[in-house]
XYZ file of C-alpha atoms in Angstrom:
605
model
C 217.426 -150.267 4.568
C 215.954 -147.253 3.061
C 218.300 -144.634 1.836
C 218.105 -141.016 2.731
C 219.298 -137.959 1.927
C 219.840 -135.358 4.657
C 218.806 -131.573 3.994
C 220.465 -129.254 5.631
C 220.260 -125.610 6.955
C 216.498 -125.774 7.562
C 215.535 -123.452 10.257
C 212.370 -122.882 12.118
C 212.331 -120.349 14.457
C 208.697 -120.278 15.364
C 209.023 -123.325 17.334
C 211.876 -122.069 19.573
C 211.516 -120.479 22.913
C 212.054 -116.618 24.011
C 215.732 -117.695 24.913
C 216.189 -119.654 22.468
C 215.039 -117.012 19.628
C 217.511 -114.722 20.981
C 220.941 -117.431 20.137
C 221.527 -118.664 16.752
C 220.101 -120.549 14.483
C 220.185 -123.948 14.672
C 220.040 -125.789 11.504
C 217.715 -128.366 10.807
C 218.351 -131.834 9.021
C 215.432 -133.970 7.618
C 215.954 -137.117 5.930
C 214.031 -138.016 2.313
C 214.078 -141.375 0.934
C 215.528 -141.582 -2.286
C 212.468 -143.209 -4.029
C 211.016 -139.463 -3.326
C 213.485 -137.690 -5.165
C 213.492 -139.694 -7.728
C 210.430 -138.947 -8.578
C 210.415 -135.453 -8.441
C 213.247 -135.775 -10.922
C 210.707 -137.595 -12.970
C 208.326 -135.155 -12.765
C 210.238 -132.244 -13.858
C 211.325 -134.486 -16.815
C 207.775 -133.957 -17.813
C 208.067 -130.528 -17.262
C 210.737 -130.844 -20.658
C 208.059 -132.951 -22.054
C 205.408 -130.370 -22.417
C 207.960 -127.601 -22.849
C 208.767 -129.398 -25.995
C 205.484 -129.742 -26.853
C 204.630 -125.829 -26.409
C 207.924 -125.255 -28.554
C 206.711 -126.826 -31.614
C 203.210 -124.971 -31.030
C 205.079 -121.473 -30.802
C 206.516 -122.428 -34.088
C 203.143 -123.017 -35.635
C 201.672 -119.869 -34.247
C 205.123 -117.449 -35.691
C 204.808 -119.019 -38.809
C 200.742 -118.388 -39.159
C 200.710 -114.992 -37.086
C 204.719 -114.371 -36.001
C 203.732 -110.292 -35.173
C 201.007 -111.233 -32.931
C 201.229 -109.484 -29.023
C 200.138 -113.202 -27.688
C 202.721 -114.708 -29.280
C 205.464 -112.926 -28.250
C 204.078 -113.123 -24.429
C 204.174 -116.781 -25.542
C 207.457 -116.917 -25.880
C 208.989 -114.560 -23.241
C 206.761 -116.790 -21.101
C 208.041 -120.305 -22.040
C 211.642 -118.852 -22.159
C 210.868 -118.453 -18.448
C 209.501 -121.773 -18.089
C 212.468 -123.154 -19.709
C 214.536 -121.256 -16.770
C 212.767 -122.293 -13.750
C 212.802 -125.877 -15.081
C 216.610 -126.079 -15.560
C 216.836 -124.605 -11.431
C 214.753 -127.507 -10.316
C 216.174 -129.443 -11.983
C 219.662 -128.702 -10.787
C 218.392 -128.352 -7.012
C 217.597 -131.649 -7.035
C 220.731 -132.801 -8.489
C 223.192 -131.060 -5.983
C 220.829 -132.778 -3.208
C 222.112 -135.974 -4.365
C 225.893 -134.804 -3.939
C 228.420 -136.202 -1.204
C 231.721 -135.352 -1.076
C 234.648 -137.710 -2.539
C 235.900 -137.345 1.013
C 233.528 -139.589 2.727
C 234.795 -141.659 -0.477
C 238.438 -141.687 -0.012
C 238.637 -141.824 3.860
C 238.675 -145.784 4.339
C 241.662 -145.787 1.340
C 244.213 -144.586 3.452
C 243.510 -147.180 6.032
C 243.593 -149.645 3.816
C 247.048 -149.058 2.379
C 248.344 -148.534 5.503
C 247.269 -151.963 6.333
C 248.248 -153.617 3.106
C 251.230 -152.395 3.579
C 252.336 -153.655 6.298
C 251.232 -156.763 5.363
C 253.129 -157.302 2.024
C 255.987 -155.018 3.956
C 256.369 -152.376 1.422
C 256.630 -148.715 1.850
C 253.975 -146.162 0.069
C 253.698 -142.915 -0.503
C 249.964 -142.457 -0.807
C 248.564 -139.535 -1.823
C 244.780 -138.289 -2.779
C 244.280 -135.049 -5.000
C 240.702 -133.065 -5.403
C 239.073 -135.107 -2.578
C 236.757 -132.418 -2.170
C 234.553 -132.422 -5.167
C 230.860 -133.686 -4.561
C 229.824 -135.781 -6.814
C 226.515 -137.544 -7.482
C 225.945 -140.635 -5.028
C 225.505 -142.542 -7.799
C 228.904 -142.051 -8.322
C 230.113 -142.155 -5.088
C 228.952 -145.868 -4.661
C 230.920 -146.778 -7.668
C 234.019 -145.424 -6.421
C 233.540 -146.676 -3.252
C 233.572 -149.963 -4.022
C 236.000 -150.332 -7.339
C 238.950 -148.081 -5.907
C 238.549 -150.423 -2.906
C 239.908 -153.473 -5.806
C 242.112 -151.410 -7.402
C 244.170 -149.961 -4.712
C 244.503 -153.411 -3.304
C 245.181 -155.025 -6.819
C 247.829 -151.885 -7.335
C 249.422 -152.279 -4.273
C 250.102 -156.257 -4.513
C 250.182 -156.269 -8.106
C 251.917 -152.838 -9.153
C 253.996 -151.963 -7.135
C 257.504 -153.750 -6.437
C 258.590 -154.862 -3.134
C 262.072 -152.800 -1.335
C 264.185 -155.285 -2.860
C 263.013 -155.340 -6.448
C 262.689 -151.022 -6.418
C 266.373 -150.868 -5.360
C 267.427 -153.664 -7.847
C 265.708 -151.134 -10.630
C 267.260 -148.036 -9.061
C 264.273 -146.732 -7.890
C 263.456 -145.126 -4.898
C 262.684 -147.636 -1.859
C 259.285 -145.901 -1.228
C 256.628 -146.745 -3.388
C 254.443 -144.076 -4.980
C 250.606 -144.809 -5.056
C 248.397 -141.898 -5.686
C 244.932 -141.167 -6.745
C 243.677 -137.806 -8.596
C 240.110 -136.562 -9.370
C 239.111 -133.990 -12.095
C 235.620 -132.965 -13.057
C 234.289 -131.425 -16.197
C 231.177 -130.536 -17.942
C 230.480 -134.054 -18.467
C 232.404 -136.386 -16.814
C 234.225 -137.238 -13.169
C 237.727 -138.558 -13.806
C 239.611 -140.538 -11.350
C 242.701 -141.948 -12.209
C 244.828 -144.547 -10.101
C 248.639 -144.176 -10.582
C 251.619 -145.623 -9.455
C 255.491 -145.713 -10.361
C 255.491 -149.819 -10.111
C 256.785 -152.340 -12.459
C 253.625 -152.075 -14.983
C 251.591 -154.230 -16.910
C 253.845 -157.513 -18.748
C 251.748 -157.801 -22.131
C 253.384 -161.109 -22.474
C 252.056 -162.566 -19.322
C 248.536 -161.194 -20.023
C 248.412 -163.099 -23.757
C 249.953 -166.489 -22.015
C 247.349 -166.457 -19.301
C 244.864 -166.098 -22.099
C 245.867 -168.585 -23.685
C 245.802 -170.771 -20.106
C 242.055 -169.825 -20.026
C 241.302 -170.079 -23.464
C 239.801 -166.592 -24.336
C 242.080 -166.013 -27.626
C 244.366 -167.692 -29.669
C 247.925 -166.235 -30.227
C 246.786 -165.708 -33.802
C 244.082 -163.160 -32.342
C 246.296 -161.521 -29.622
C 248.762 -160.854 -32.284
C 246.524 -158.555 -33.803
C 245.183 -157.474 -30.714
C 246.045 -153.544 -29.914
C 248.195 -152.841 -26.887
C 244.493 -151.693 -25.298
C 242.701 -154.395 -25.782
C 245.234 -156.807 -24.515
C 245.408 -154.753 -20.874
C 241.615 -155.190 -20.667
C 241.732 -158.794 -21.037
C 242.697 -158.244 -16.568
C 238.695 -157.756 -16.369
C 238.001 -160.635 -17.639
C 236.205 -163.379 -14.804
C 238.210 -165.362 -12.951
C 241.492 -163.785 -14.936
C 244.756 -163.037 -12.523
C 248.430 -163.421 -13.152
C 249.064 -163.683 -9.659
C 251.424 -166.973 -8.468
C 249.539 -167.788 -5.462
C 246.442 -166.400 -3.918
C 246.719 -163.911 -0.711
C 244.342 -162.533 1.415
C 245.156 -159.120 -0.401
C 244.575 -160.833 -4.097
C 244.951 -163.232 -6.645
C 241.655 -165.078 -6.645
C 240.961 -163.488 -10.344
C 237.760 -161.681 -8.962
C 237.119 -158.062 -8.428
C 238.246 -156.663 -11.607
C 235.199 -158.179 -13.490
C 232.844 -156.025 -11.489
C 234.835 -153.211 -11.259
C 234.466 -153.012 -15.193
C 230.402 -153.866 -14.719
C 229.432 -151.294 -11.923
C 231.507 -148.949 -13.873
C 229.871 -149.280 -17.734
C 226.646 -150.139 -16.030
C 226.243 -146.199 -15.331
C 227.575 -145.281 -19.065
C 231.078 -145.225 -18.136
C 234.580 -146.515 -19.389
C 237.925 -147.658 -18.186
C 240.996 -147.016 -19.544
C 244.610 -148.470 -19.159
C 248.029 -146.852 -19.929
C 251.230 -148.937 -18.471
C 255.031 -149.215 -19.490
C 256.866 -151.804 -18.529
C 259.291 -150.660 -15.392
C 257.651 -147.416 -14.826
C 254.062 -147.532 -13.744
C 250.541 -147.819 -14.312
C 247.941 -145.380 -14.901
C 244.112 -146.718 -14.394
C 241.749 -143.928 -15.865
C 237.864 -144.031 -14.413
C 235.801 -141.935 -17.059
C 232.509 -141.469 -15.076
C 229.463 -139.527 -16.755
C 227.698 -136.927 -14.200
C 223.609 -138.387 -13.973
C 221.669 -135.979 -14.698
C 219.064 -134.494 -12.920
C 216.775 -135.845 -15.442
C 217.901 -137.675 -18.302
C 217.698 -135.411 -21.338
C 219.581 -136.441 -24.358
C 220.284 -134.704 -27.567
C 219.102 -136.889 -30.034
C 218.541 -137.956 -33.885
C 215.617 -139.233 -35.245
C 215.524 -141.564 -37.782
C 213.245 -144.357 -39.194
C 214.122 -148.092 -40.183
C 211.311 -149.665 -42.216
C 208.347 -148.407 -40.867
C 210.024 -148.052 -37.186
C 211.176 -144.729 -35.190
C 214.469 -144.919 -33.395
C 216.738 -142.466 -31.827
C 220.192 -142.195 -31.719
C 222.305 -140.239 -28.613
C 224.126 -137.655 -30.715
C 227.221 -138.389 -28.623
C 227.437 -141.760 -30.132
C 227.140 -140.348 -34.045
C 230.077 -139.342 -36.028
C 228.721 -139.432 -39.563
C 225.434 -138.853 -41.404
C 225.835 -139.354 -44.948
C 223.047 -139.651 -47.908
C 223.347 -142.566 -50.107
C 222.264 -140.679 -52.890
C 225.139 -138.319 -52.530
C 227.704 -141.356 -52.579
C 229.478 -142.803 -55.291
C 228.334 -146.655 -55.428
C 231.711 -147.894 -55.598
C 231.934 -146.903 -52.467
C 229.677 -149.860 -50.652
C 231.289 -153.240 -51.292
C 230.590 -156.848 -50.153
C 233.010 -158.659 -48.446
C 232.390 -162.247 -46.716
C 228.674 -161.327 -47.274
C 228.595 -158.319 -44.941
C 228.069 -154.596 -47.266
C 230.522 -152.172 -45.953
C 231.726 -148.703 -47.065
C 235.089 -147.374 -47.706
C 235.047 -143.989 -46.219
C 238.177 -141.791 -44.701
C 240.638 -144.599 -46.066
C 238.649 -147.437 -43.295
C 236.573 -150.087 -44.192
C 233.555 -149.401 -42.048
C 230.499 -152.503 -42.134
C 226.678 -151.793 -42.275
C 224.519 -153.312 -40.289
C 220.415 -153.222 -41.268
C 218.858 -153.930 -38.216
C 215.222 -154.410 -39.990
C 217.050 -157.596 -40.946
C 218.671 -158.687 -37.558
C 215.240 -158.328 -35.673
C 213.973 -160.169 -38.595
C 211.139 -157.647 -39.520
C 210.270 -158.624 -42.811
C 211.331 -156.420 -45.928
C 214.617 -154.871 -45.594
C 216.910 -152.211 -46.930
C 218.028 -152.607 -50.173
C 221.195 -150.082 -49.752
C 221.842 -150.483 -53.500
C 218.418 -149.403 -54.789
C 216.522 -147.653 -51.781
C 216.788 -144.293 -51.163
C 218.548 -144.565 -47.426
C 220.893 -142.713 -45.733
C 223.986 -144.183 -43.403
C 224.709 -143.117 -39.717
C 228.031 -143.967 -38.676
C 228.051 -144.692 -35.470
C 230.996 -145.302 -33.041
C 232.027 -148.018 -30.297
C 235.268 -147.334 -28.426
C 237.624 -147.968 -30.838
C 235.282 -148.964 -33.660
C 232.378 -147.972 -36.105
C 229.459 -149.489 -37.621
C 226.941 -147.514 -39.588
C 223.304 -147.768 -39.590
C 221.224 -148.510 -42.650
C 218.070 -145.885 -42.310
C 215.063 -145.038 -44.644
C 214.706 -141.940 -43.600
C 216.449 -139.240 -41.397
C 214.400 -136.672 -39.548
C 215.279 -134.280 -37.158
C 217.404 -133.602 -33.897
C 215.757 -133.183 -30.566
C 216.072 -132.990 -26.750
C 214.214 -136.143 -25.516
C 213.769 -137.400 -22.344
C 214.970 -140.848 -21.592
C 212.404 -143.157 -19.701
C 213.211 -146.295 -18.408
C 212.144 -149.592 -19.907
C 209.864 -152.218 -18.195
C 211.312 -155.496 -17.064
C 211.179 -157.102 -20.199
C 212.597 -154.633 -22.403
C 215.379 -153.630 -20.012
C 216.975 -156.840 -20.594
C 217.556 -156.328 -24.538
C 220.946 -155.014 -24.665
C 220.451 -152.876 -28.118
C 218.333 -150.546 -26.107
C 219.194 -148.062 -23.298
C 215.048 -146.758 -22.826
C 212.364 -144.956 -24.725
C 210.852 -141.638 -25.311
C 208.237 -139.485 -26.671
C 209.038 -137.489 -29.602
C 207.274 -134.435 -30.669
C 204.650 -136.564 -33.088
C 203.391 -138.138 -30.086
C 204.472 -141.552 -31.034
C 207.101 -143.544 -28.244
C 210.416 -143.945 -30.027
C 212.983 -146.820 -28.402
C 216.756 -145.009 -27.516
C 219.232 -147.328 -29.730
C 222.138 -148.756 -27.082
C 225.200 -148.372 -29.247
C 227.340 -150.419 -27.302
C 224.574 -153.321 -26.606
C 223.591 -153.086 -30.213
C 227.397 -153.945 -31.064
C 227.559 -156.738 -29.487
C 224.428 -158.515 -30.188
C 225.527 -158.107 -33.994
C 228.522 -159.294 -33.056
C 230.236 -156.267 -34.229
C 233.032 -156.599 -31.229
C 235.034 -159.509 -30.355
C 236.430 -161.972 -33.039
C 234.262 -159.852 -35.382
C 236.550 -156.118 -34.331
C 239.730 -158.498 -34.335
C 239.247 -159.272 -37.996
C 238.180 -155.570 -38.504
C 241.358 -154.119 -37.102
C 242.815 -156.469 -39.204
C 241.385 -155.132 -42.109
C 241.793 -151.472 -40.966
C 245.430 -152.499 -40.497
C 245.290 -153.434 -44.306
C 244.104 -150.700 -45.601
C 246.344 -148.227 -43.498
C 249.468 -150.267 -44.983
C 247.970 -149.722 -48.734
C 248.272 -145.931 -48.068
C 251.596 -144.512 -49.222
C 251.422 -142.019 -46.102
C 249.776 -143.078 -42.843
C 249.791 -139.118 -41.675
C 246.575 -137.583 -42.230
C 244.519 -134.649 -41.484
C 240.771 -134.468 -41.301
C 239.215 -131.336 -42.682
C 235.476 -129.508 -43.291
C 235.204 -128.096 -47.086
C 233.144 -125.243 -47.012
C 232.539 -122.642 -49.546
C 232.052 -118.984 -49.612
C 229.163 -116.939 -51.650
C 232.356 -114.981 -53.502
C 235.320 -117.816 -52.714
C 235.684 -121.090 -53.116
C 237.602 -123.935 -51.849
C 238.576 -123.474 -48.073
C 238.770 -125.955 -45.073
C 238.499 -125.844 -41.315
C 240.613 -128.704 -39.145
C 238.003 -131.201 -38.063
C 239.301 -131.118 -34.319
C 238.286 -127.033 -34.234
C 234.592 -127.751 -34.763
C 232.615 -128.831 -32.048
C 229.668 -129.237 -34.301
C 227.600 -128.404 -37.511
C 224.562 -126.422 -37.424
C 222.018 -124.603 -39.606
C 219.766 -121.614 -38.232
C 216.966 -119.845 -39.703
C 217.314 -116.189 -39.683
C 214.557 -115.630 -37.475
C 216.748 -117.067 -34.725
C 219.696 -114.351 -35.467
C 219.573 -111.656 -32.576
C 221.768 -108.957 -32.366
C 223.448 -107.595 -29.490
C 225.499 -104.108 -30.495
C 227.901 -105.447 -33.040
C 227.448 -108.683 -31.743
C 225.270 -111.675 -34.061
C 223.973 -113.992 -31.718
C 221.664 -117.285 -31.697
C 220.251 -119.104 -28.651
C 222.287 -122.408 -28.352
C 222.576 -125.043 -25.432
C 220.850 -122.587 -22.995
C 223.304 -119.603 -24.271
C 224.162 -117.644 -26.582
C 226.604 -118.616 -29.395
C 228.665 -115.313 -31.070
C 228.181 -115.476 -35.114
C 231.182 -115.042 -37.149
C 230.474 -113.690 -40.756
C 233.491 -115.411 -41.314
C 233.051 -113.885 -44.879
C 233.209 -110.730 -43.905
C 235.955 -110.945 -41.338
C 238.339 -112.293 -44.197
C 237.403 -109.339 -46.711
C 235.751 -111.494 -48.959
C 232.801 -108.996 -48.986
C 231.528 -105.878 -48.704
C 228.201 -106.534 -47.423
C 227.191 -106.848 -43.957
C 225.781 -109.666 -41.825
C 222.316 -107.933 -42.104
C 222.240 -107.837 -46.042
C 223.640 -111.520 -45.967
C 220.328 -112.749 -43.575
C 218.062 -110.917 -46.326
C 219.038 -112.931 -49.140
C 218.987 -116.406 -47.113
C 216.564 -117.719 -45.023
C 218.903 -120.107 -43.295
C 222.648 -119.948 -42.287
C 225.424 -122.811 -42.354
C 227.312 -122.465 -38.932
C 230.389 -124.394 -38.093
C 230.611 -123.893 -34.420
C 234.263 -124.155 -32.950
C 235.746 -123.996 -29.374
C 238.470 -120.941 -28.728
C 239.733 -120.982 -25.003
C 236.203 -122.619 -23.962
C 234.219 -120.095 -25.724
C 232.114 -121.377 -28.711
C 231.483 -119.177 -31.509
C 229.757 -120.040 -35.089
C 231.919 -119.150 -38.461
C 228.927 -118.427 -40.394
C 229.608 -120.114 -44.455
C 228.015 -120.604 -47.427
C 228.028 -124.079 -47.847
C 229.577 -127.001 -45.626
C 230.490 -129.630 -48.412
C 232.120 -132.519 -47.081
C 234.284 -134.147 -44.600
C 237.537 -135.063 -45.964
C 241.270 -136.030 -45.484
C 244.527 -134.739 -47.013
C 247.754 -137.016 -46.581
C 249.998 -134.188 -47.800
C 252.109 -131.764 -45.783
C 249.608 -127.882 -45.187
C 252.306 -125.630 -47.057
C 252.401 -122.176 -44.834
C 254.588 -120.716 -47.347
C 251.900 -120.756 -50.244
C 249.561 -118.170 -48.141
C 250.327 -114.314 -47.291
C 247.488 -114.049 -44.958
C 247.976 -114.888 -41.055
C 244.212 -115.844 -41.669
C 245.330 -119.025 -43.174
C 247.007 -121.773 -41.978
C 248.211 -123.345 -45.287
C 247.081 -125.093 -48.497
C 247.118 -128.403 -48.598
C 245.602 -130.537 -51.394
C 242.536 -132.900 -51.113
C 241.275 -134.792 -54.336
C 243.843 -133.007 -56.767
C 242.421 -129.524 -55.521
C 244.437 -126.614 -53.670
C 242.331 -126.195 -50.655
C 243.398 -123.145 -48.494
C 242.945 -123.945 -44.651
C 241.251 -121.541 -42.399
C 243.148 -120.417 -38.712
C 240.385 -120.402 -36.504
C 242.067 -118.833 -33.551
C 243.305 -115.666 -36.007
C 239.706 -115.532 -37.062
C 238.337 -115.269 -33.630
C 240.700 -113.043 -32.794
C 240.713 -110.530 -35.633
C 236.362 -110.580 -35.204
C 236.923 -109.580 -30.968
C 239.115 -106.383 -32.309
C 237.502 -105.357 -35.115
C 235.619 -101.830 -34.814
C 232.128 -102.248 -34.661
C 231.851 -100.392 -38.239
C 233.598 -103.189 -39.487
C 231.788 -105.526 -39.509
C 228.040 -103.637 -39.489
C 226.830 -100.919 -41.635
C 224.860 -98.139 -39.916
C 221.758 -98.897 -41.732
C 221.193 -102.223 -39.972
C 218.016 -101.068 -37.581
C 218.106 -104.512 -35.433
C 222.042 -102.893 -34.677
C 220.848 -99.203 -33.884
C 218.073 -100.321 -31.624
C 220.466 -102.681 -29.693
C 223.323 -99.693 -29.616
């Protein structure tokens, strides 16, 4: 059968009668296949295409000519573009929405009948039912919560006998919640049963012979609760018509991280279970922030999402990289972190020579774990759009599509999850890594850390930022920086982000914003999140990511702009509040922080 979509509220009122002209409207539904709607989602993915195409032209043309009439209409004209794209593209993506209702509605029957089956009582309850959510989506839920209320119900939660025993109340209580976000749909499965026995997971695989007690051991608490979604895995005594056949939970974890998403477990023993869906929101077309690098004489990209760490071998001390069992890996942040060089896996003749080469090193994350990536040579970031790989391709698991990148040239989308296990970088392999992470963490006299940014001012040196405060690093050319009455702005993620001359704010300087962007052409910017508004603290220089293991001393400061000093490689480094800062900037008179000479500033007022 050939799924449709229907469209509502689609009137036509030349087609009605003289009586019929004179009641109401009568809305119209039409039905479109889905194979139709996916490809007008492809084609406005080529609309990003050649808007990113036109982009790099408009910078050519500003360089060569940047006061020309033409250009400007250029711009103001593919700023539009830019606009009507991003609407078409979300039209067609709330077409594709159905409500979680149409979901949830055969749940409730079910527990009613499981219930009365296994004769316990529930209290079921649903929460945020009414978000739409892609269908996409909605298939996936429709068919895992189906296994996991019945697997909570006979599983989780305790019959009338074994509640009252505990002192609990004789009615169960089974509910399911929904959130949404920017990114992501969350659904989480909860109930106040008798939670997950670690001890019976590791015994049953042992039974099966998935791990040895030596490798549960070191196992975390995590990884032991997803052994349940492993085939043919159940701890169930007997098989019912409700459960226990040890299938069902396998392709609940498939369907799920087939669409990009993940599954998490919480459970304490006598008090419940918590099952957390994490479920990434398709897009209308897949665009992906991206980094470009090249292995050998290869182009890759790399989903920003999936980078931590971009560090230049050069800049590295080479005690650093070590061999161990034959495998280089670096020591950075107190973890042993291996390097992988995939010229070498696919066998592609010549490889890296991380010792020698100039290279650089993206560390790259997996769930729990990280692996970095031996490049030659970093380029730049960029929006691509992912296309889908032929037949053949699509079965490699190291890559999640292709692209075209602004050279022209088709650059394969590195699958950081797929990629991790066909180096065997998960597994046995993670066991012995967590081992060795455990290792290290028991070397260090204090397992308490905090991760900071160094950054420098032009007039002061040695400050920090909290790691968890910045959403990202970026530099700007001046040519970006708009101003908007007192207000610095750049263009960022189809907004505007505020500038901080974090310098200034502090009373570090004298000098205004505008004197600062004539003596450099580009600006650091650490951007941080403040109640879910982003704004860029404008620095000198971003040095380094690094981690103190010593208390942050409040009493050393007499500013409320600082949060403390702490000390990081024998140096006093004072750390910056970010909250005070943003604060301070939003009540500062406008004369603080611009002088009146600054004409951008005057013609904006």
């Amino acid at each position: 059968n050939q799924e449709v979509y229907d469209l509502p509220e689609a009137t036509d009122k030349i087609s009605q009668g003289p009586s019929q002209a004179n009641s109401e409207d009568v809305a119209e539904k039409i039905s479109v296949p889905v194979p139709k709607l996916d490809y007008l989602m492809e084609m406005s993915g080529e609309l990003t295409v050649l808007r990113n195409t036109l982009v790099k032209t408009l910078e050519v043309l500003e360089e060569n000519n940047s006061q020309s009439r033409e250009t400007e209409i250029f711009s103001d004209t593919l700023e539009e573009l830019q606009k009507v794209s991003s609407l078409i593209q979300g039209g067609l993506s709330d077409v594709r929405k159905v409500s979680l209702q149409t979901v949830t509605r055969p749940l409730k029957r079910i527990i009613r009948d499981v219930s009365k089956t296994m004769d316990k009582e529930i209290n079921f309850n649903i929460y945020n039912e009414s978000i739409d959510v892609d269908t996409a989506i909605g298939k996936i839920l429709s068919n895992t919560l189906v296994h996991l209320v019945r697997n909570g119900v006979d599983h989780g939660l305790e019959t009338r006998d074994e509640r009252l025993k505990a002192g609990k109340p004789v009615e169960g209580d089974f509910k399911i919640e929904f959130e949404e976000d920017e990114e992501n749909i969350h659904c989480r499965i909860i109930d106040d049963g008798k939670g997950i026995n670690c001890e019976v997971l590791k015994n049953k695989a042992i039974e099966k012979g998935i791990a040895s007690r030596e490798e549960l051991d070191l196992m975390p608490q995590s990884m032991i609760f997803a052994l349940i979604f492993h085939s043919g895995f159940s701890t169930a005594a007997e098989v019912t018509d409700i459960s226990g056949r040890g299938v069902g939970m396998d392709m609940v974890r498939s369907s799920v991280e087939d669409i990009g998403g993940k599954i998490q477990i919480q459970s304490e023993l006598g008090v419940g279970t918590t099952f957390h869906l994490i479920l990434p929101k398709p897009k209308s077309v897949m665009i992906i922030k991206s980094l470009l690098l090249k292995i050998k004489e290869e182009t890759y990209t790399i989903p920003i999402d999936d980078i931590s760490e971009v560090l230049l071998v050069d800049d590295l001390s080479r005690d650093m990289i070590i061999e161990l069992e034959g495998v280089n890996v670096i020591k950075h942040h107190g973890v042993l972190i291996p390097l992988v060089d995939i010229s070498e896996f696919w066998e592609q003749g010549q490889t890296v020579n991380i010792h020698k080469d100039e290279c650089a090193i993206v560390i790259v994350r997996h769930g729990d774990y990280q692996f970095g990536i031996v490049a030659s040579e970093i380029f730049d970031i960029e929006e691509v759009v992912v296309k889908k790989l032929n037949s053949c391709l699509s079965k490699i698991p190291s890559f999640s599509g292709a692209s075209f990148v602004a050279n022209g040239e088709v650059s394969l989308i590195l699958n950081i999850e797929g990629l991790a296990k066909e180096m065997a970088l998960v597994g046995e392999h993670a066991i012995r890594k967590h081992e060795d992470q455990m290792a290290m963490e028991e070397s260090t006299v204090n397992n308490n850390y905090e991760e900071y940014i160094l950054c420098d001012f032009m007039n002061k040196k040695g400050y920090a930022v909290e790691l968890d405060k910045i959403v990202r690093l970026e530099e700007f050319s001046k040519s970006r920086v708009e101003f908007s009455g007192r207000n610095a702005l750049v263009r960022y993620d189809n907004s505007f982000l505020k500038l901080l001359f974090t310098e200034k704010v502090l009373g570090f300087t004298s000098s205004s914003f505008s004197d600062y962007l004539n003596t450099n052409e580009c600006i650091n910017v650490a951007v941080v999140d403040v109640e879910g508004q982003k704004y860029g603290l404008v620095v000198e220089q971003i040095k380094d990511i690094s981690l103190s293991y010593g208390p942050l001393d409040s009493i050393a400061v007499n500013s409320e702009d600082f949060k403390g000093v702490t000390f990081i490689e024998q140096k006093a480094i004072t750390v910056l509040d970010v909250e005070v800062l943003v604060r301070k900037y939003n009540t500062l008179d406008p004369g603080q922080l611009e002088d009146d000479s600054n004409p951008a500033l005057l013609l904006a007022s």
